[in-house]
Amino acid sequence: MKAGTVLLAVGAALLLPMSARSSEITVVGSTTVQPLAELLAEAYQAVNPGVIITVSGGGSSVGVTSAGNGLCDVGMASREIKESERQEFPSMAIHVIARDGIAIVTNPGVGVTNLSKSQVRDIFTGDITNWSEVGGPDQDIVVVSREEGSGTRAAFEEMVMEGVFLITGAAVLQPSNGAVVTTVASTPYSIAYISFGYMNESVAAVSVNGIAPTAANASAGRYPIVRPLCMLTPGTPQGDVKAWLDFIMSPDGQAIVSDEGYLPVQ
């Protein structure tokens, strides 16, 4: 091929519209938001094949610091952004894409169907240690919790533990919502907290203050443990990142949010 032809080919490639080029968006953070983000990415890529969106976990704190430091295009967090984080990363933009309830779940063999919010708190502090104290069998309670840095844990600590009471040191710690579900399903007399989006038939959901953990109850303001799901960008989103976030907030994107058991914000 002649040099002039090569130059013309390169020039033509440079003049291609953005939709015809390969563009990558990196997304990092909350394991609660991760499966939802993956579905939203798949739906967007189906009509925008020139955009590649890679989604990975790590926890909400990783999502905040990665976005704040510009180490990814989009961070994910499943909790309120702390004031200290807002001050550390003043240019970081926060986009609430959905809301999510936190469900209290037990191993199906426990048989307790309702707990007051204060009983939940006392179980997780270790003040209540036997199921018989809350109407269940005479068996020791196995507390399962997320690790430090988890957005689900941070939201639970804020809304249930009131930011003051500490989760018992005897708790079995797990790195993700999925790992929590697997542990509770296989561990007799266990209890944990998980995102609504991870509830399934392998664990038993518990009502809190007599209110069942359903999307309808959360949307109506009846269920007491609800938190935001956030996408974070290093600054004002531009280009393909903005286009993807716009899709997420569109009727099609919010329909996916609703279909997955989360609460749409539009």
mmCIF file of C-alpha atoms in Angstrom, residues 78-80 101-103 121 150-165 167 193-194 225-227:
data_model
loop_
_atom_site.group_PDB
_atom_site.id
_atom_site.type_symbol
_atom_site.label_atom_id
_atom_site.label_comp_id
_atom_site.label_asym_id
_atom_site.label_seq_id
_atom_site.Cartn_x
_atom_site.Cartn_y
_atom_site.Cartn_z
ATOM 1 C CA SER A 78 -24.391 1.685 48.112
ATOM 2 C CA ARG A 79 -24.522 4.233 50.917
ATOM 3 C CA GLU A 80 -24.583 7.951 51.535
ATOM 4 C CA GLY A 101 -33.713 -1.724 50.971
ATOM 5 C CA ILE A 102 -31.562 -3.714 53.357
ATOM 6 C CA ALA A 103 -33.287 -6.935 54.373
ATOM 7 C CA ARG A 121 -29.660 -3.960 66.881
ATOM 8 C CA SER A 150 -18.814 -2.325 52.684
ATOM 9 C CA GLY A 151 -21.541 0.149 51.732
ATOM 10 C CA THR A 152 -24.197 -2.288 52.920
ATOM 11 C CA ARG A 153 -22.512 -2.474 56.317
ATOM 12 C CA ALA A 154 -22.086 1.309 56.516
ATOM 13 C CA ALA A 155 -25.771 1.855 55.737
ATOM 14 C CA PHE A 156 -26.798 -0.821 58.260
ATOM 15 C CA GLU A 157 -24.567 0.723 60.924
ATOM 16 C CA GLU A 158 -26.055 4.155 60.288
ATOM 17 C CA MET A 159 -29.733 3.170 60.129
ATOM 18 C CA VAL A 160 -29.915 0.238 62.559
ATOM 19 C CA MET A 161 -26.885 0.624 64.814
ATOM 20 C CA GLU A 162 -27.527 4.401 64.858
ATOM 21 C CA GLY A 163 -23.869 5.138 64.176
ATOM 22 C CA VAL A 164 -23.043 4.414 67.816
ATOM 23 C CA PHE A 165 -23.485 0.731 68.594
ATOM 24 C CA ILE A 167 -21.334 -4.953 65.573
ATOM 25 C CA TYR A 193 -28.395 -8.200 56.490
ATOM 26 C CA ILE A 194 -28.329 -8.046 52.677
ATOM 27 C CA ILE A 225 -34.041 0.430 56.209
ATOM 28 C CA VAL A 226 -33.524 2.036 52.768
ATOM 29 C CA ARG A 227 -30.348 3.552 51.266
#
